[in-house]
mmCIF file of C-alpha atoms in Angstrom:
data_model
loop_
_atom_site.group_PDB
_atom_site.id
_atom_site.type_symbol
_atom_site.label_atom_id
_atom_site.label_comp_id
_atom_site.label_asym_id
_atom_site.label_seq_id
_atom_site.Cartn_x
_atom_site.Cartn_y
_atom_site.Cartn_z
ATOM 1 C CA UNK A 3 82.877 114.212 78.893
ATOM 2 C CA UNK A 4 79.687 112.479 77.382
ATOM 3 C CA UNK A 5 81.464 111.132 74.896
ATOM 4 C CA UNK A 6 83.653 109.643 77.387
ATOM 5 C CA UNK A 7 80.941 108.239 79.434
ATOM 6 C CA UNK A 8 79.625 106.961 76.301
ATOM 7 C CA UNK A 9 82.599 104.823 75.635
ATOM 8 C CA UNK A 10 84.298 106.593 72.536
ATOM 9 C CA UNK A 11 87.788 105.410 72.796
ATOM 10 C CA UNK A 12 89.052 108.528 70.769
ATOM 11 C CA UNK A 13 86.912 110.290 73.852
ATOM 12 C CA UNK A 14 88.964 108.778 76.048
ATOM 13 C CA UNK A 15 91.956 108.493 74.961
ATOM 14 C CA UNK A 16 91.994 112.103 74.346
ATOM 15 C CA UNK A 17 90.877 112.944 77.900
ATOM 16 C CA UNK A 18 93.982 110.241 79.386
ATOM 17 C CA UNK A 19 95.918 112.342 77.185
ATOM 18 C CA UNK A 20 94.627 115.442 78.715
ATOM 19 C CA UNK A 21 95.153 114.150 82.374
ATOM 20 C CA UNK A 22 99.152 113.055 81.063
ATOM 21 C CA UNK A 23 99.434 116.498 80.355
ATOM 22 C CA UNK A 24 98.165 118.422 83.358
ATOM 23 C CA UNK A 25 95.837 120.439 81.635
ATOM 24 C CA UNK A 26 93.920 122.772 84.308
ATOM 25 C CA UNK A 27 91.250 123.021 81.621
ATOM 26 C CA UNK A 28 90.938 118.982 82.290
ATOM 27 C CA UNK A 29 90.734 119.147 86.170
ATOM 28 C CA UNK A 30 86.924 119.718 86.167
ATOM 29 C CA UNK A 31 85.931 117.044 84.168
ATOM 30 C CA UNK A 32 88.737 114.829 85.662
ATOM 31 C CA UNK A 33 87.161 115.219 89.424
ATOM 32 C CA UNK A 34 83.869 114.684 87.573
ATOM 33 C CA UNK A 35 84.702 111.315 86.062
ATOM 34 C CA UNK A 36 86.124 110.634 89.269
ATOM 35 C CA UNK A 37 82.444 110.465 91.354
ATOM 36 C CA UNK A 38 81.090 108.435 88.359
ATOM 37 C CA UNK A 39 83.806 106.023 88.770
ATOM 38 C CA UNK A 40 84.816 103.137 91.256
ATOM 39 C CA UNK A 41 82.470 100.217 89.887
ATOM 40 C CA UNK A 42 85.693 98.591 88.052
ATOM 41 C CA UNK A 43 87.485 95.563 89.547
ATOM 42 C CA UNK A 44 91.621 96.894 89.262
ATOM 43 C CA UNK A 45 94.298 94.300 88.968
ATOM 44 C CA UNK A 46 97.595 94.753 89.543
ATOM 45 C CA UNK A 47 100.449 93.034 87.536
ATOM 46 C CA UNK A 48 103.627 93.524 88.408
ATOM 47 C CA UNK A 49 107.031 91.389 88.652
ATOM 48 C CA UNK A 50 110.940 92.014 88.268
ATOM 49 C CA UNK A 51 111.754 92.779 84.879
ATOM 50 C CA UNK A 52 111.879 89.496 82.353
ATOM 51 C CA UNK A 53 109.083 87.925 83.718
ATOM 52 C CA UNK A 54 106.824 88.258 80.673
ATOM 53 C CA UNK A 55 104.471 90.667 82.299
ATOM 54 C CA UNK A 56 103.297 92.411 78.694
ATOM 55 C CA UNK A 57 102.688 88.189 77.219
ATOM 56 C CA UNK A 58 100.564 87.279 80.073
ATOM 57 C CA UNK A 59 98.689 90.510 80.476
ATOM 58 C CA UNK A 60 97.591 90.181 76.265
ATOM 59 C CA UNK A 61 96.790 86.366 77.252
ATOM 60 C CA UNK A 62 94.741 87.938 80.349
ATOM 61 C CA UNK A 63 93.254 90.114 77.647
ATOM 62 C CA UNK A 64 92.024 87.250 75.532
ATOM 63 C CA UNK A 65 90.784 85.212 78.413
ATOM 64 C CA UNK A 66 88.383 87.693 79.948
ATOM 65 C CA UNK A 67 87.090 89.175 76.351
ATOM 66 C CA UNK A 68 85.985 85.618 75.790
ATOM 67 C CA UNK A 69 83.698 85.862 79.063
ATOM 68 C CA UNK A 70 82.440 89.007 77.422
ATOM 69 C CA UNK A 71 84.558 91.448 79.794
ATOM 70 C CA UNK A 72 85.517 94.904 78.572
ATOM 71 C CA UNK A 73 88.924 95.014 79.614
ATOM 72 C CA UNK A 74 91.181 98.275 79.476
ATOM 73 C CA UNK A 75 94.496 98.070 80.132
ATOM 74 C CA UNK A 76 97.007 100.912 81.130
ATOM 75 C CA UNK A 77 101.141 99.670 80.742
ATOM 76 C CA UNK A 78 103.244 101.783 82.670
ATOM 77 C CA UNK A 79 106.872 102.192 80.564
ATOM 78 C CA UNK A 80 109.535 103.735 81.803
ATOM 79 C CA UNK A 81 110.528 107.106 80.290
ATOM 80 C CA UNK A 82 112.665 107.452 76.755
ATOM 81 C CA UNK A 83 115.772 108.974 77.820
ATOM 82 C CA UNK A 84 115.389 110.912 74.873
ATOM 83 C CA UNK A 85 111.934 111.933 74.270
ATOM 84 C CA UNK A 86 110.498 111.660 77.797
ATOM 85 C CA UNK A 87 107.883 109.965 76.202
ATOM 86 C CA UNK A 88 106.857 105.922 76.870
ATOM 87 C CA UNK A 89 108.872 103.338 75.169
ATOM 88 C CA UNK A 90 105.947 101.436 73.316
ATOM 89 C CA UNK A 91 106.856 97.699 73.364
ATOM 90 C CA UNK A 92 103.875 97.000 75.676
ATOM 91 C CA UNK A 93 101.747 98.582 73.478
ATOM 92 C CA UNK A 94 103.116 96.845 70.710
ATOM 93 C CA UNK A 95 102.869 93.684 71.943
ATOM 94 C CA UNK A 96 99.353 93.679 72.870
ATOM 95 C CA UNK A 97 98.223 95.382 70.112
ATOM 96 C CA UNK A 98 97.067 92.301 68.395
ATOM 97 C CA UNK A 99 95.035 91.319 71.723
ATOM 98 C CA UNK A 100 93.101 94.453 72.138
ATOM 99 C CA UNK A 101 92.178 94.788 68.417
ATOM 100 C CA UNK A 102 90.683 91.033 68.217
ATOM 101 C CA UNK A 103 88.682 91.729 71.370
ATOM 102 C CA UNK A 104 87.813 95.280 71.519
ATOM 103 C CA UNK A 105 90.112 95.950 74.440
ATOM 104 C CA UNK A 106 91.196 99.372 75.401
ATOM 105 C CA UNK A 107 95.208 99.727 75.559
ATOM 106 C CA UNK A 108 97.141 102.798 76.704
ATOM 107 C CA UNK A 109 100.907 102.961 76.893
ATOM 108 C CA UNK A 110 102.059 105.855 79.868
ATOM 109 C CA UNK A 111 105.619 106.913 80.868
ATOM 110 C CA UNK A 112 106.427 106.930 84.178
ATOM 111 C CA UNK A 113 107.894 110.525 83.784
ATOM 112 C CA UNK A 114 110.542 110.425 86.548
ATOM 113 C CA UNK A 115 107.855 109.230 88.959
ATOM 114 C CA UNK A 116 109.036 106.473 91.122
ATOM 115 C CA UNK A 117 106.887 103.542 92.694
ATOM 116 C CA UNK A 118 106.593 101.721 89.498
ATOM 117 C CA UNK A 119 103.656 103.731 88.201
ATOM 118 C CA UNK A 120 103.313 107.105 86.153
ATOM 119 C CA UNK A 121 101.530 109.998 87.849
ATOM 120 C CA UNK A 122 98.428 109.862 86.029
ATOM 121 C CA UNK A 123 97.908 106.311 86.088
ATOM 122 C CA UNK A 124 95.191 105.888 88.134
ATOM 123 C CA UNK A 125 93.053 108.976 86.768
ATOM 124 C CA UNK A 126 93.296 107.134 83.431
ATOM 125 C CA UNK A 127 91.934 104.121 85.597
ATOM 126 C CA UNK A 128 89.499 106.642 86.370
ATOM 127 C CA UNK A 129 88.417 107.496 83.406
ATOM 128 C CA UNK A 130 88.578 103.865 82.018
ATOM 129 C CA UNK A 131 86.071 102.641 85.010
ATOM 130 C CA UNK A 132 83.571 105.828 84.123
ATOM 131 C CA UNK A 133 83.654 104.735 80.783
ATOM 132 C CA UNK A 134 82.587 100.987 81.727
ATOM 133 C CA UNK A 135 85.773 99.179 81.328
ATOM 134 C CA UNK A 136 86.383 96.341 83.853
ATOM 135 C CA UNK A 137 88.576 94.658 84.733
ATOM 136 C CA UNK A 138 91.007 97.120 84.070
ATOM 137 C CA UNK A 139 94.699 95.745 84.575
ATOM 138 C CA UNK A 140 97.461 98.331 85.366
ATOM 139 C CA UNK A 141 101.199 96.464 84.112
ATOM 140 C CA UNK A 142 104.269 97.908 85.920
ATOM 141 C CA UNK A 143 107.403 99.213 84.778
ATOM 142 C CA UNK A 144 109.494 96.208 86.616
ATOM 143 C CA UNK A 145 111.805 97.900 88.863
ATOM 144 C CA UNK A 146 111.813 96.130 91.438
ATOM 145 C CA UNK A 147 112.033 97.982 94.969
ATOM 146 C CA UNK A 148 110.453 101.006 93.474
ATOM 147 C CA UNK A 149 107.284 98.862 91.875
ATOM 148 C CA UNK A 150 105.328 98.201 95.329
ATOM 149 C CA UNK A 151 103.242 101.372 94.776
ATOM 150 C CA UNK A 152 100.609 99.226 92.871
ATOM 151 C CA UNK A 153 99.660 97.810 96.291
ATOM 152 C CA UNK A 154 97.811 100.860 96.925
ATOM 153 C CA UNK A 155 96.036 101.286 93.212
ATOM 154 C CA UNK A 156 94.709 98.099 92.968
ATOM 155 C CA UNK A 157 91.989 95.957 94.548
ATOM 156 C CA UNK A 158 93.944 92.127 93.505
ATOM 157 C CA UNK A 159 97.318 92.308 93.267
ATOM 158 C CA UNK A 160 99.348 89.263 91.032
ATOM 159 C CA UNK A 161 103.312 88.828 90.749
ATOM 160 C CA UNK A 162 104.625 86.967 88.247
ATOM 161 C CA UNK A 163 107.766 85.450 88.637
ATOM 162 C CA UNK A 164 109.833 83.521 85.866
ATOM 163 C CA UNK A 165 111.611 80.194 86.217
ATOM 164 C CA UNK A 166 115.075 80.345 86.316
ATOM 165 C CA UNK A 167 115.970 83.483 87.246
ATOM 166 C CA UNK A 168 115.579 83.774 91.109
ATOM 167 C CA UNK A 169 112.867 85.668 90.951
ATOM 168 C CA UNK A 170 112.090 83.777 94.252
ATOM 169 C CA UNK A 171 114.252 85.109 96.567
ATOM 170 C CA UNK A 172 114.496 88.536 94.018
ATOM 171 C CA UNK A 173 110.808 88.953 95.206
ATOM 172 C CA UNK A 174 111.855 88.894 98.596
ATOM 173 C CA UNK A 175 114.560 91.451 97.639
ATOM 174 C CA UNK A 176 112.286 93.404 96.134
ATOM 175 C CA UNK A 177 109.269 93.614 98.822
ATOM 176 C CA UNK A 178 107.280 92.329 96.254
ATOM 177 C CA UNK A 179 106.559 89.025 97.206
ATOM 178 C CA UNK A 180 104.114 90.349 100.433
ATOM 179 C CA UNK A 181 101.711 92.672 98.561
ATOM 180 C CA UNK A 182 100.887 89.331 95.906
ATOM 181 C CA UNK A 183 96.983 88.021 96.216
ATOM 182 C CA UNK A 184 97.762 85.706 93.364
ATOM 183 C CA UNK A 185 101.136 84.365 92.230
ATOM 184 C CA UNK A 186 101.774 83.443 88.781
ATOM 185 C CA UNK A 187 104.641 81.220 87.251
ATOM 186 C CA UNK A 188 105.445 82.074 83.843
ATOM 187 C CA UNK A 189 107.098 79.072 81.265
ATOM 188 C CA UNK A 190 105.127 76.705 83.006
ATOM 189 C CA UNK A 191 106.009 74.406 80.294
ATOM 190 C CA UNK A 192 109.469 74.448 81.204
ATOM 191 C CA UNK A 193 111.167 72.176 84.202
ATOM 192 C CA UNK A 194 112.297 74.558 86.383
ATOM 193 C CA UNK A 195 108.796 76.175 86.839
ATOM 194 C CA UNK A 196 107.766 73.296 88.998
ATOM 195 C CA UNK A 197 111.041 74.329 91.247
ATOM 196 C CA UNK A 198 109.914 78.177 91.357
ATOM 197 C CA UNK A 199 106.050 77.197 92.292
ATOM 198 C CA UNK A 200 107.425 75.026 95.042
ATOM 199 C CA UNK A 201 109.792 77.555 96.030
ATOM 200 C CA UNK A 202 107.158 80.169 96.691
ATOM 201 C CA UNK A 203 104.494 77.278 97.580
ATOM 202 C CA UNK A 204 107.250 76.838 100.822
ATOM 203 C CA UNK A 205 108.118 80.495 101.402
ATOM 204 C CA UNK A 206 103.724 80.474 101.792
ATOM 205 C CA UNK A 207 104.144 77.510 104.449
ATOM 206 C CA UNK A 208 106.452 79.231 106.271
ATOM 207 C CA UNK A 209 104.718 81.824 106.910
ATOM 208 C CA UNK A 210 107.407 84.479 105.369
ATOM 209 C CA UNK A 211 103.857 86.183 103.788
ATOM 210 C CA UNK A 212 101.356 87.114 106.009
ATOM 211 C CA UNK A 213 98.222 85.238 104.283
ATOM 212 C CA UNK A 214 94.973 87.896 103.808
ATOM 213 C CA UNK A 215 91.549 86.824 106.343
ATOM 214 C CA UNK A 216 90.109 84.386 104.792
ATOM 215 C CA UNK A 217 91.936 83.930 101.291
ATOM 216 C CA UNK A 218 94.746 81.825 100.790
ATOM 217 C CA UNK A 219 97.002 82.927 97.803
ATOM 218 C CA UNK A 220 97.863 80.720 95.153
ATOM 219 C CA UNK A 221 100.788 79.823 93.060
ATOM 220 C CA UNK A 222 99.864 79.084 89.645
ATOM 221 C CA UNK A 223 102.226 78.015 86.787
ATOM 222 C CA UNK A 224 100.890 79.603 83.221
ATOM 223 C CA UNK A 225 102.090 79.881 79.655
ATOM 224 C CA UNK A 226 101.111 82.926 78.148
ATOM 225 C CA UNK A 227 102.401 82.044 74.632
ATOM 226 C CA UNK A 228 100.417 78.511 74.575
ATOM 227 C CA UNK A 229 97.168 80.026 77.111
ATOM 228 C CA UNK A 230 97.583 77.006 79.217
ATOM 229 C CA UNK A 231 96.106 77.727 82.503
ATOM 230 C CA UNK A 232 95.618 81.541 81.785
ATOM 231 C CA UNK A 233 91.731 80.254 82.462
ATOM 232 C CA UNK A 234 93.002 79.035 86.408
ATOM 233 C CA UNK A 235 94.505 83.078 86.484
ATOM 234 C CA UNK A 236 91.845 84.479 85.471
ATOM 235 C CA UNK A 237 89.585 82.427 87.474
ATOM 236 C CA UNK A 238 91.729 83.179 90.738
ATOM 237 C CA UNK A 239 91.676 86.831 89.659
ATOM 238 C CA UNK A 240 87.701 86.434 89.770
ATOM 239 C CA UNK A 241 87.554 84.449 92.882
ATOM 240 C CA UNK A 242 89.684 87.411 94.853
ATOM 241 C CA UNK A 243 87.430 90.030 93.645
ATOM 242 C CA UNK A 244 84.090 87.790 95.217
ATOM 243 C CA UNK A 245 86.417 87.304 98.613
ATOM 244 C CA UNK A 246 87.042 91.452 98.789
ATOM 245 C CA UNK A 247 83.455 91.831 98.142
ATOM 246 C CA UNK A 248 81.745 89.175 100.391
ATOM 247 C CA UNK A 249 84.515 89.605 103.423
ATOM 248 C CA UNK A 250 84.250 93.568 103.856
ATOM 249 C CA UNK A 251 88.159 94.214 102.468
ATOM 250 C CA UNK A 252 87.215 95.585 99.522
ATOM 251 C CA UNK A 253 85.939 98.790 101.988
ATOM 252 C CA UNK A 254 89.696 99.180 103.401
ATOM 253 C CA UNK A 255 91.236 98.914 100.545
ATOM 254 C CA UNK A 256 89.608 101.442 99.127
ATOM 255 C CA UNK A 257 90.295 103.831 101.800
ATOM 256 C CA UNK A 258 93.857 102.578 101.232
ATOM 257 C CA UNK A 259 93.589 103.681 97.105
ATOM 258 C CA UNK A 260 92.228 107.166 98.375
ATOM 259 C CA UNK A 261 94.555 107.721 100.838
ATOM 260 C CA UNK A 262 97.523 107.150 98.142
ATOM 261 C CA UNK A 263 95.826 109.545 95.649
ATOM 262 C CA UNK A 264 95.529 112.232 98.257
ATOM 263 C CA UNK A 265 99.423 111.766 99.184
ATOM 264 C CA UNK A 266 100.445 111.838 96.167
ATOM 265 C CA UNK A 267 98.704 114.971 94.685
ATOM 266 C CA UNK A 268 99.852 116.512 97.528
ATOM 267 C CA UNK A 269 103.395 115.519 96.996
ATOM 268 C CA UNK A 270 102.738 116.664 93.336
ATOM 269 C CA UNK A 271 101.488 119.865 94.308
ATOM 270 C CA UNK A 272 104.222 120.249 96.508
ATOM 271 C CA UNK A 273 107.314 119.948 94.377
ATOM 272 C CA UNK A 274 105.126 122.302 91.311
ATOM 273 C CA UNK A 275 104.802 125.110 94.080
ATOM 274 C CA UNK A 276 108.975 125.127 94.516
ATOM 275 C CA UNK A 277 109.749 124.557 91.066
ATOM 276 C CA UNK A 278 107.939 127.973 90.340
ATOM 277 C CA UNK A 279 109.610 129.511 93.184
ATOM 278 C CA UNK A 280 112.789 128.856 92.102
ATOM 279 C CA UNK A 281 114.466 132.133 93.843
ATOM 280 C CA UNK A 282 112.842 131.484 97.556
ATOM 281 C CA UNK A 283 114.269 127.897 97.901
ATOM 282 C CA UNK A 284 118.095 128.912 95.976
ATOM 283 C CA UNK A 285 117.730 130.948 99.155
ATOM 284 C CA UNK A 286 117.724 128.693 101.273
ATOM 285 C CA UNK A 287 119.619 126.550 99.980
ATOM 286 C CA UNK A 288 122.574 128.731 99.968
ATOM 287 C CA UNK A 289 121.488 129.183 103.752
ATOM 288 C CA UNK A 290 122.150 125.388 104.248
ATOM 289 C CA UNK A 291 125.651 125.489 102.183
ATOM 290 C CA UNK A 292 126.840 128.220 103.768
ATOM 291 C CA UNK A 293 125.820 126.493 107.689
ATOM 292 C CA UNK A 294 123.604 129.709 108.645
ATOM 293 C CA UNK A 295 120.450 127.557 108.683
ATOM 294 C CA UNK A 296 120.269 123.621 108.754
ATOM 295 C CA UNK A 297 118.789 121.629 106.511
ATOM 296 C CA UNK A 298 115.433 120.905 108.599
ATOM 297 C CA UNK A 299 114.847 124.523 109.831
ATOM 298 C CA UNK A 300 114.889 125.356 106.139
ATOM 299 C CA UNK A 301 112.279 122.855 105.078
ATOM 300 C CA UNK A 302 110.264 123.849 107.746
ATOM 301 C CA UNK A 303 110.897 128.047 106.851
ATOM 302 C CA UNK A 304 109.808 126.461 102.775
ATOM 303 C CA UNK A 305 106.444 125.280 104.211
ATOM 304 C CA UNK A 306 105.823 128.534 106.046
ATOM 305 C CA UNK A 307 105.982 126.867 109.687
ATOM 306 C CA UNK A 308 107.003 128.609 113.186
ATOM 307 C CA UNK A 309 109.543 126.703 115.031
ATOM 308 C CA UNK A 310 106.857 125.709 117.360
ATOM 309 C CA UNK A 311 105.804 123.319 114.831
ATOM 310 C CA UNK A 312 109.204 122.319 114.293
ATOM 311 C CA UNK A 313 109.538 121.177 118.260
ATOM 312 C CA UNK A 314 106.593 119.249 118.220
#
């Protein structure tokens, strides 16, 4: 764990590795790393697929390594079909960013787990922030309804939306558009980004997103192949992270992040302590198929409650 604290990527890459895999040999140092961390400003970037998240995240990359940030970056894919492992075009694709500016990138399959984010995400976040990373940006998969989960990993949270393909009223679709603290428009060089950012500029107006105490979210056109205004982004990025600070938020959110992580183990935990008792639950299911028990009496046989508990 030194080593990790030290900042040896192969340290920590091994030890995300490690976390991917469940080891129980990990879970000491994991909760360890854990107490060390929580200094590191987490963005969010997330979007319906075709957007150009991977492009502007490498541009977001470039921009902060030139104010002298150590940036880490964790791409969520979604599982090969095959292998179960990630497919790597994010990696890929920022490959050339991290290497140029000493940027740590880590490709992670989402595994089967929805809400747009793999399972061990954010204790590779952890172990990223220990290890003096920051900011360190977590990319989506891009599936749309299941992708608001990053709401609750991140402190700033930024959708990007490409011109051209509805992404305006997709976002709404989605229940993406409300968790945004910065909107970006990709293509900014072409015409119809000016219709998008107005689009969303009048959704704001309207009042369809309920606007955050004290911060007003911006729409920003950007080109991540050219860099032109991926300086306003990262700016705006900046300026949220101040405004969570200086206004108190940054204190619920938090609670918010833990609250998730809690959840979610427990969900975790929950589904590994059926799947190894595969006998008691074929039991009950059969119960259920066969109409001598229903479905919710089972469940609550499964977690070992009375049917007092089930009345209240």
């Amino acid at each position: 764990m030194s080593d990790v604290l030290a900042g040896s990527v192969l340290a920590i890459a091994r030890m995300i590795s490690r976390a991917e895999s469940g080891y129980e040999e990990a879970a000491q140092a994991l909760a360890e790393i854990y107490k060390l961390s929580g200094k590191a400003h987490i963005v969010g970037i997330t979007g319906v697929p075709g957007a150009g998240k991977s492009t502007l995240v490498s541009s977001l990359i470039k921009a902060f390594a030139s104010d002298g940030y150590k940036v880490g970056v964790i791409a969520v894919d979604p599982s090969s079909p095959f292998s179960g492992g990630a497919i790597l075009g994010d990696r890929v694709r920022m490959n050339d960013a991290a290497q140029s500016c000493q940027a740590f990138v880590r490709s992670m399959a989402t595994r089967g787990h929805l809400g747009g984010l793999a399972r061990s995400t954010l204790q590779a976040v952890d172990i990223l922030d220990a290890a003096g990373y920051s900011p360190i940006i977590i990319e989506t998969v891009g599936v749309g309804q299941d992708e608001v989960e990053v709401v609750t990993a991140a402190h700033t949270i930024a959708v990007l939306s490409a011109p051209g393909l509805g992404d305006d009223i997709q976002a709404i679709k989605a229940g993406i558009l409300e968790i945004a603290d910065i909107h970006a428009v990709s293509k900014c060089d072409k015409p119809e980004a000016a219709a998008t950012v107005s689009a969303l500029n009048g959704m704001m107006a309207l009042g369809t997103v309920k606007a955050s105490a004290g911060w007003s979210t911006p729409v920003l056109p950007v080109s991540s192949i050219s860099g032109e205004r991926i300086d306003d982004l990262k700016d705006a990025i900046g300026r949220h992270w101040m405004h969570l600070r200086e206004s108190g938020e940054l204190a619920e959110r938090q609670r918010s992040m833990c609250r998730t992580r809690i959840l979610g183990t427990a969900r975790h935990l929950f589904h590994l302590k059926f799947n190894e008792d595969v006998e008691e639950i074929e039991k009950h299911i059969q119960a259920v198929v066969q109409r001598d028990m229903d479905p919710s009496a089972a469940a609550y046989r499964l977690l070992g409650w009375d049917n007092e508990a089930r009345a209240t």
